[in-house]
mmCIF file of C-alpha atoms in Angstrom:
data_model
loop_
_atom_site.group_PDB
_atom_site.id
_atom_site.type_symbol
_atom_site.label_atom_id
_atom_site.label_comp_id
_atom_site.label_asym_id
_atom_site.label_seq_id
_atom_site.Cartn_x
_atom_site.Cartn_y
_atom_site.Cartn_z
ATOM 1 C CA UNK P 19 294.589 27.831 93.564
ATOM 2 C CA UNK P 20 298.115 28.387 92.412
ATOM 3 C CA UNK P 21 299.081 27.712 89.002
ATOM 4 C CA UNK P 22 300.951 24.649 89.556
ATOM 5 C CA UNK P 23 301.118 23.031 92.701
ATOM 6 C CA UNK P 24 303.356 19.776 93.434
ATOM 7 C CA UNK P 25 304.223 18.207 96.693
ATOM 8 C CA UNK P 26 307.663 19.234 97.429
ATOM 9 C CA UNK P 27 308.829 15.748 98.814
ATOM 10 C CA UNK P 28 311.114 14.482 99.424
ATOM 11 C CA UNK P 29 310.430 10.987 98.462
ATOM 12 C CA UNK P 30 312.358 8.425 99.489
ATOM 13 C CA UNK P 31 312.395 5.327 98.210
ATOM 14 C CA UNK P 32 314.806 2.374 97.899
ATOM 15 C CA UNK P 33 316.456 1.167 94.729
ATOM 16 C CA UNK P 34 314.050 -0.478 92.333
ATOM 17 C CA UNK P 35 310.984 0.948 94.012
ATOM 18 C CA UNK P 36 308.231 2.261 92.068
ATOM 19 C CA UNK P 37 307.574 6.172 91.986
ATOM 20 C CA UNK P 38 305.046 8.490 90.464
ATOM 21 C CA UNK P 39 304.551 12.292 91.289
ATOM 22 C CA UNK P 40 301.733 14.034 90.533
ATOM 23 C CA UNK P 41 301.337 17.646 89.314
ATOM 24 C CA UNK P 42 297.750 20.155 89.442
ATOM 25 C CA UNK P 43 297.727 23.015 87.362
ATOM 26 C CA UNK P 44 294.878 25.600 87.135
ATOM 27 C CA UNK P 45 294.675 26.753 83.542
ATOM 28 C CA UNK P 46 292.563 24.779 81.673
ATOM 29 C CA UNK P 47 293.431 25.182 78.912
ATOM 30 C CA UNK P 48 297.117 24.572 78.231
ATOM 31 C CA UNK P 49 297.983 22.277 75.714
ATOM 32 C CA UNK P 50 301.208 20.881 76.162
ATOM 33 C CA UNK P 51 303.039 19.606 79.468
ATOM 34 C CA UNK P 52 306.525 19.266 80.751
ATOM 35 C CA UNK P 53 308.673 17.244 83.343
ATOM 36 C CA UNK P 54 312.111 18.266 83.772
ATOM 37 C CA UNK P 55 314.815 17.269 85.824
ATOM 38 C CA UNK P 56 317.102 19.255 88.013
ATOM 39 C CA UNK P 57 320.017 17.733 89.888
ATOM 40 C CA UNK P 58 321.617 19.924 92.550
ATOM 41 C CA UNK P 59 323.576 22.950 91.673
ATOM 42 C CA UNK P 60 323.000 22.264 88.105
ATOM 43 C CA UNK P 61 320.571 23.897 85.743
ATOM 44 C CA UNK P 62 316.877 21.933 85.345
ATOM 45 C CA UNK P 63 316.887 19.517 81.647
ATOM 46 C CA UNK P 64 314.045 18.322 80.083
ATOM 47 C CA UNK P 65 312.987 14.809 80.792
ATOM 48 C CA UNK P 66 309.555 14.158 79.229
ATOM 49 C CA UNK P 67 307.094 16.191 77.187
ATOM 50 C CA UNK P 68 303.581 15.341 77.795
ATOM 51 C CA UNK P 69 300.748 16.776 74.588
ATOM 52 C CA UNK P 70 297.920 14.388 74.637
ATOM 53 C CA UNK P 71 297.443 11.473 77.067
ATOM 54 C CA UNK P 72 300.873 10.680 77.548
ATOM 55 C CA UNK P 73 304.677 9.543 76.974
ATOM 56 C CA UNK P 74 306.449 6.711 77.673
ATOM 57 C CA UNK P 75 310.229 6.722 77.764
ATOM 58 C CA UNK P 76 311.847 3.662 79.231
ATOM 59 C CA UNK P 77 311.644 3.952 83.288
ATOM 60 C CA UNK P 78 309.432 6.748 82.519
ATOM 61 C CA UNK P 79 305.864 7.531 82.109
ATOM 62 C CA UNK P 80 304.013 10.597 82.162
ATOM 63 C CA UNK P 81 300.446 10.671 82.128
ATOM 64 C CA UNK P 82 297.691 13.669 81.550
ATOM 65 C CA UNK P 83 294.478 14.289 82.413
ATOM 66 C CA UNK P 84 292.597 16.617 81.580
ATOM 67 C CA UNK P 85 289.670 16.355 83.379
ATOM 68 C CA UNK P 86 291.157 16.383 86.878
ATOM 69 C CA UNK P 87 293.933 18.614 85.443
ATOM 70 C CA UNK P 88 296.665 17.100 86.672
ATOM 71 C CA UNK P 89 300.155 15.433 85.146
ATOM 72 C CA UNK P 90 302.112 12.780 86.935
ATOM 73 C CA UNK P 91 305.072 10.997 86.240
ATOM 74 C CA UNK P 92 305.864 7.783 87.073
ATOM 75 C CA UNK P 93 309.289 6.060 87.546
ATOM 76 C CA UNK P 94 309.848 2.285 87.544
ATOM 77 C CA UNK P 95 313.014 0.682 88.849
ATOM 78 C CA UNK P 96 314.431 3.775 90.551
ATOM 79 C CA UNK P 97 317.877 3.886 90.349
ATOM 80 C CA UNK P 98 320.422 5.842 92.414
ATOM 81 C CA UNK P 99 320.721 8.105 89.675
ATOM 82 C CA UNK P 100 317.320 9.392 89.722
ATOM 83 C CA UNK P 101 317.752 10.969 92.621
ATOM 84 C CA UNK P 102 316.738 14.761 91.662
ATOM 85 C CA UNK P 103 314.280 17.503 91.694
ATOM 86 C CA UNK P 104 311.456 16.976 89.114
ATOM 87 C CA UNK P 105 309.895 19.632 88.176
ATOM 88 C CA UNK P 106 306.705 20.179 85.815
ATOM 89 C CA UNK P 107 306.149 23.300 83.818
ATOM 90 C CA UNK P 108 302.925 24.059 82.252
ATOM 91 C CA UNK P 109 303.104 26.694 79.600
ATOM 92 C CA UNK P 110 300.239 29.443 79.415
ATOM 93 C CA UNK P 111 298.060 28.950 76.712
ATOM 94 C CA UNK P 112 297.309 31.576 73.999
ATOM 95 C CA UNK P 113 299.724 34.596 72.875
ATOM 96 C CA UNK P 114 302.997 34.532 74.054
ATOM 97 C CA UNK P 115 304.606 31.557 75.975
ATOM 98 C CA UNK P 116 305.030 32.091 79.400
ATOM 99 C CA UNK P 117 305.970 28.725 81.299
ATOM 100 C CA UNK P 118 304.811 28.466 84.990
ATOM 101 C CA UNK P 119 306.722 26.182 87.279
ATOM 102 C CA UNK P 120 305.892 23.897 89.855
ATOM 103 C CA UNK P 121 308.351 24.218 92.858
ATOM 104 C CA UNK P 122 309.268 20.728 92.365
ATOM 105 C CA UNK P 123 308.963 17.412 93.938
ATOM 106 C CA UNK P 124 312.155 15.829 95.961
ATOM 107 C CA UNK P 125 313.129 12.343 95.254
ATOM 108 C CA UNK P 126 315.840 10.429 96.744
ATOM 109 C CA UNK P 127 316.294 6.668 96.086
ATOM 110 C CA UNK P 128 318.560 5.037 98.387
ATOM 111 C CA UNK P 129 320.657 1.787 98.422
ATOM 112 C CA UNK D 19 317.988 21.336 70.625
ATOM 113 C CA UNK D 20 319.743 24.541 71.874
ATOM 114 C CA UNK D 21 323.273 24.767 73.899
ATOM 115 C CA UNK D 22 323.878 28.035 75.906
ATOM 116 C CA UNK D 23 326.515 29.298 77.831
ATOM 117 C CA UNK D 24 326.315 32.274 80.777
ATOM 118 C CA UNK D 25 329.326 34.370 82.093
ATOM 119 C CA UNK D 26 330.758 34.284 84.679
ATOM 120 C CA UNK D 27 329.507 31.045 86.112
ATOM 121 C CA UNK D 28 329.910 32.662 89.686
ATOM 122 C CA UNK D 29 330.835 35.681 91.277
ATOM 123 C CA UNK D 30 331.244 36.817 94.910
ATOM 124 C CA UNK D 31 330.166 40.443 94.969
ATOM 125 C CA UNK D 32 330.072 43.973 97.007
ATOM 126 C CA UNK D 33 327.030 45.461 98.339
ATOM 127 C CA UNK D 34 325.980 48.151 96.251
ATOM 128 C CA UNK D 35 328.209 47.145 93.359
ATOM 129 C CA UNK D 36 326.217 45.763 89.612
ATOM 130 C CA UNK D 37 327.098 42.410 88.004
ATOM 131 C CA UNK D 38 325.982 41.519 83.892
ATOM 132 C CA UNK D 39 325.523 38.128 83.164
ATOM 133 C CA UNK D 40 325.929 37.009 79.904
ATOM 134 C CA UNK D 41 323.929 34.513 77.819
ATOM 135 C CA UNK D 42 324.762 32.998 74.816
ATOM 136 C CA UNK D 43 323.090 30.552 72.735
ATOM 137 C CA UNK D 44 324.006 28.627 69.763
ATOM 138 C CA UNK D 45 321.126 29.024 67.869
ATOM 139 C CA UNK D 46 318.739 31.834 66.559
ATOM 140 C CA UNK D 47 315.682 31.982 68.850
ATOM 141 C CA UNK D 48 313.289 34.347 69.794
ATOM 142 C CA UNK D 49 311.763 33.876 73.160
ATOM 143 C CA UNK D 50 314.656 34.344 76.368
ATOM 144 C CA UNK D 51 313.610 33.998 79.849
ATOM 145 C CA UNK D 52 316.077 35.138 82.906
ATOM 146 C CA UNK D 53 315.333 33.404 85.916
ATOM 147 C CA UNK D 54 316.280 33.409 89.490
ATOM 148 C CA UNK D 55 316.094 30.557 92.007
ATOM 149 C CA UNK D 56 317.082 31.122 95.296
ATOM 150 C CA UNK D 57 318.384 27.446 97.588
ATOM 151 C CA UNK D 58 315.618 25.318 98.043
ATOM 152 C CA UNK D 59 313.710 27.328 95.688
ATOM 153 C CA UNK D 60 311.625 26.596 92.172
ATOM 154 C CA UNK D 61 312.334 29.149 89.757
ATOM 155 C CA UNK D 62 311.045 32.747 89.469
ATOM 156 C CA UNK D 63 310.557 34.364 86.188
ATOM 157 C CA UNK D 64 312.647 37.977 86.408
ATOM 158 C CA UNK D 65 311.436 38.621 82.502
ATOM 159 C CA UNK D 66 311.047 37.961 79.255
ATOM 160 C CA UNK D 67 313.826 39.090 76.474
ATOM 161 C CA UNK D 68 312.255 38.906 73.222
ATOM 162 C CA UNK D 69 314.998 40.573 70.532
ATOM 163 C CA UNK D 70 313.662 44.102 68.996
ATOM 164 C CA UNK D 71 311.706 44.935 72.322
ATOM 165 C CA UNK D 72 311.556 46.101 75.554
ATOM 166 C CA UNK D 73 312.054 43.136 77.926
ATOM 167 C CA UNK D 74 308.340 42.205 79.646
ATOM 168 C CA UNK D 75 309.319 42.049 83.434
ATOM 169 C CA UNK D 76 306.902 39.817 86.014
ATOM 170 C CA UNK D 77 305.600 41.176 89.039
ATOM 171 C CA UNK D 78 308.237 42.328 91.679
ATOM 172 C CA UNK D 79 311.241 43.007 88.722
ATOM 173 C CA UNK D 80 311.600 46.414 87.496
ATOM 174 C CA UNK D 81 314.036 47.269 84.957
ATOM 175 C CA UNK D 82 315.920 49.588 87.113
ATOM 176 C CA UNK D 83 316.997 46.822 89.308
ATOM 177 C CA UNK D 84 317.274 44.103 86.567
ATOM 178 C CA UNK D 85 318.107 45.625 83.263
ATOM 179 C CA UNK D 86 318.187 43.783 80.192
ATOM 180 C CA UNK D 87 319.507 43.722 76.862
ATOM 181 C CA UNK D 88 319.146 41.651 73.792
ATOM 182 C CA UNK D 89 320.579 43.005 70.910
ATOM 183 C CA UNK D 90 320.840 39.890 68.784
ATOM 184 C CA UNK D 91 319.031 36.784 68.425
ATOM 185 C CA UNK D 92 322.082 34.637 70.171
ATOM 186 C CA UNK D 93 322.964 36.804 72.815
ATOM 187 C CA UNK D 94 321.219 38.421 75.850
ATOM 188 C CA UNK D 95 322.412 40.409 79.535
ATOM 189 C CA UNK D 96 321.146 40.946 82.551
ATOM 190 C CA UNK D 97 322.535 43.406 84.944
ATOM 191 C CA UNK D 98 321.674 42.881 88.615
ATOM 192 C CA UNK D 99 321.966 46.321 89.822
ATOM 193 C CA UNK D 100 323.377 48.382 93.103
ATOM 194 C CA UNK D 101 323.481 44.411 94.859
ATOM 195 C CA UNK D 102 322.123 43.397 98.448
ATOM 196 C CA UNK D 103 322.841 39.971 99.995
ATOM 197 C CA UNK D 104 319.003 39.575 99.503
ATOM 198 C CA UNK D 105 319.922 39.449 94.938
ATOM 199 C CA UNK D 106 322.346 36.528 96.045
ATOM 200 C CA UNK D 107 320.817 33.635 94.063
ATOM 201 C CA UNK D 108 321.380 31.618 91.148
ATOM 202 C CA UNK D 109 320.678 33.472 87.703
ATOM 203 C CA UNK D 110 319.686 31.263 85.118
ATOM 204 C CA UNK D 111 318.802 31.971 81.011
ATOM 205 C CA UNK D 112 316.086 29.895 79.263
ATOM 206 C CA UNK D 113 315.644 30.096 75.464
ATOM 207 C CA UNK D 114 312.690 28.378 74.057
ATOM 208 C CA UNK D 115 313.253 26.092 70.902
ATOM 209 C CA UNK D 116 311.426 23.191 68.972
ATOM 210 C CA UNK D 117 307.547 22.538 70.612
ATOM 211 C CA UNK D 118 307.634 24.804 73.222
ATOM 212 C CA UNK D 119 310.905 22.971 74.898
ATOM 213 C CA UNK D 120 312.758 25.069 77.030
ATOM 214 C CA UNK D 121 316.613 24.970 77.175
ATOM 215 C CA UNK D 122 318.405 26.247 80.366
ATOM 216 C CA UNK D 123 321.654 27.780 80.836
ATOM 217 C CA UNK D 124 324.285 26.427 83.882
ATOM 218 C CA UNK D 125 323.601 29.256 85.804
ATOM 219 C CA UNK D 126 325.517 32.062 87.656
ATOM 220 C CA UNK D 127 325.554 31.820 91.008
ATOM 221 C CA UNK D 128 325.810 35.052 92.706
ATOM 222 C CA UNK D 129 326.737 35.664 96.371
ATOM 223 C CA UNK D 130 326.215 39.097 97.476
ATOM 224 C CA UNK D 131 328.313 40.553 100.774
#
């Protein structure tokens, strides 16, 4: 199993749809979880951190569990705008950080 | 938070011929990552550039090829050496700040002839 594994997409879903991506990792132990977003030819930006069950930011909710190890993250009301990459990085646990990322999921929201 | 800039933001380059990239952040930090993501692509770690060591390179990255330098906590380089088309990608320096966050630099995108 690799280390993180999302479905590269693309998604495509009209404006105001709602969205969610999921994301497996393998290491059962890591602690803390990232989304980030990358738009094309531009470098990928942090959009949600996710340390115990969740995080809710507006449109945005990413969820954890642990016992399926898996994140997802959910998008409500799409807008234009969100279409992007999303990727999720799960950090190695113990010692040094080393963050793993997925390859990234495709969305595209159209008119 | 953490802002960092790379030079140059793109280059066209000869076959054969090296190319340093330049990252510099605005803050002291200690963990650096260099990546590389190729079109279409998620991003491969080249290595880790932790200041006052030897940079820890992943499988299929030797230092020959990719070296590294970090002299200060703000500033790192990587050199992409004796070029192929195949090294034509997009170059891109993390830094790791606050809970584990990770803070990307725009990226040089590199086209090899």
């Amino acid at each position: 199993r690799k280390e993180v594994e999302q479905d590269p997409g693309p998604f495509n879903v009209p404006e105001g749809a709602t969205v969610a991506f999921n994301c497996t990792y393998s290491n059962s132990a890591s602690q803390s979880f990232f989304w980030y977003r990358q738009d094309c030819r531009k470098e990928p930006k942090l959009l949600m951190s996710v340390y115990s069950s969740g995080n809710e930011d507006g449109r945005f909710t990413a969820q954890l569990n642990r016992a399926s190890q898996y994140i997802s993250l959910l998008i409500r009301d799409s807008k234009l705008s969100d279409s992007a990459t999303y990727l999720c990085v799960v950090p190695a646990s113990g010692g040094s950080y080393i963050p793993t990322f997925g390859r990234g999921t495709s969305l595209i929201v159209h008119p | 938070s953490a802002v960092i800039s790379q030079k140059p933001s793109r280059d066209i380059c000869q076959r054969g011929t090296s190319l340093t990239i330049q990252c510099q952040v605005d803050s002291q930090v200690t963990m650096m990552f260099w990546y590389r993501q190729q079109p279409g692509q998620s991003l491969t770690l080249i290595a880790t550039a932790n200041q006052g060591s030897e940079a820890t390179y992943e499988s299929g990255f030797v230092i020959d090829k990719f070296p590294i330098s970090r002299p200060n906590l703000t500033f790192s380089t990587l050199t992409v050496s004796n070029m192929s088309p195949e090294d034509s990608s997009i170059y891109l320096c993390s830094v790791v700040a606050g809970s584990n966050e990770q803070f990307f630099g725009p990226g040089t995108r590199l086209t090899v002839l």
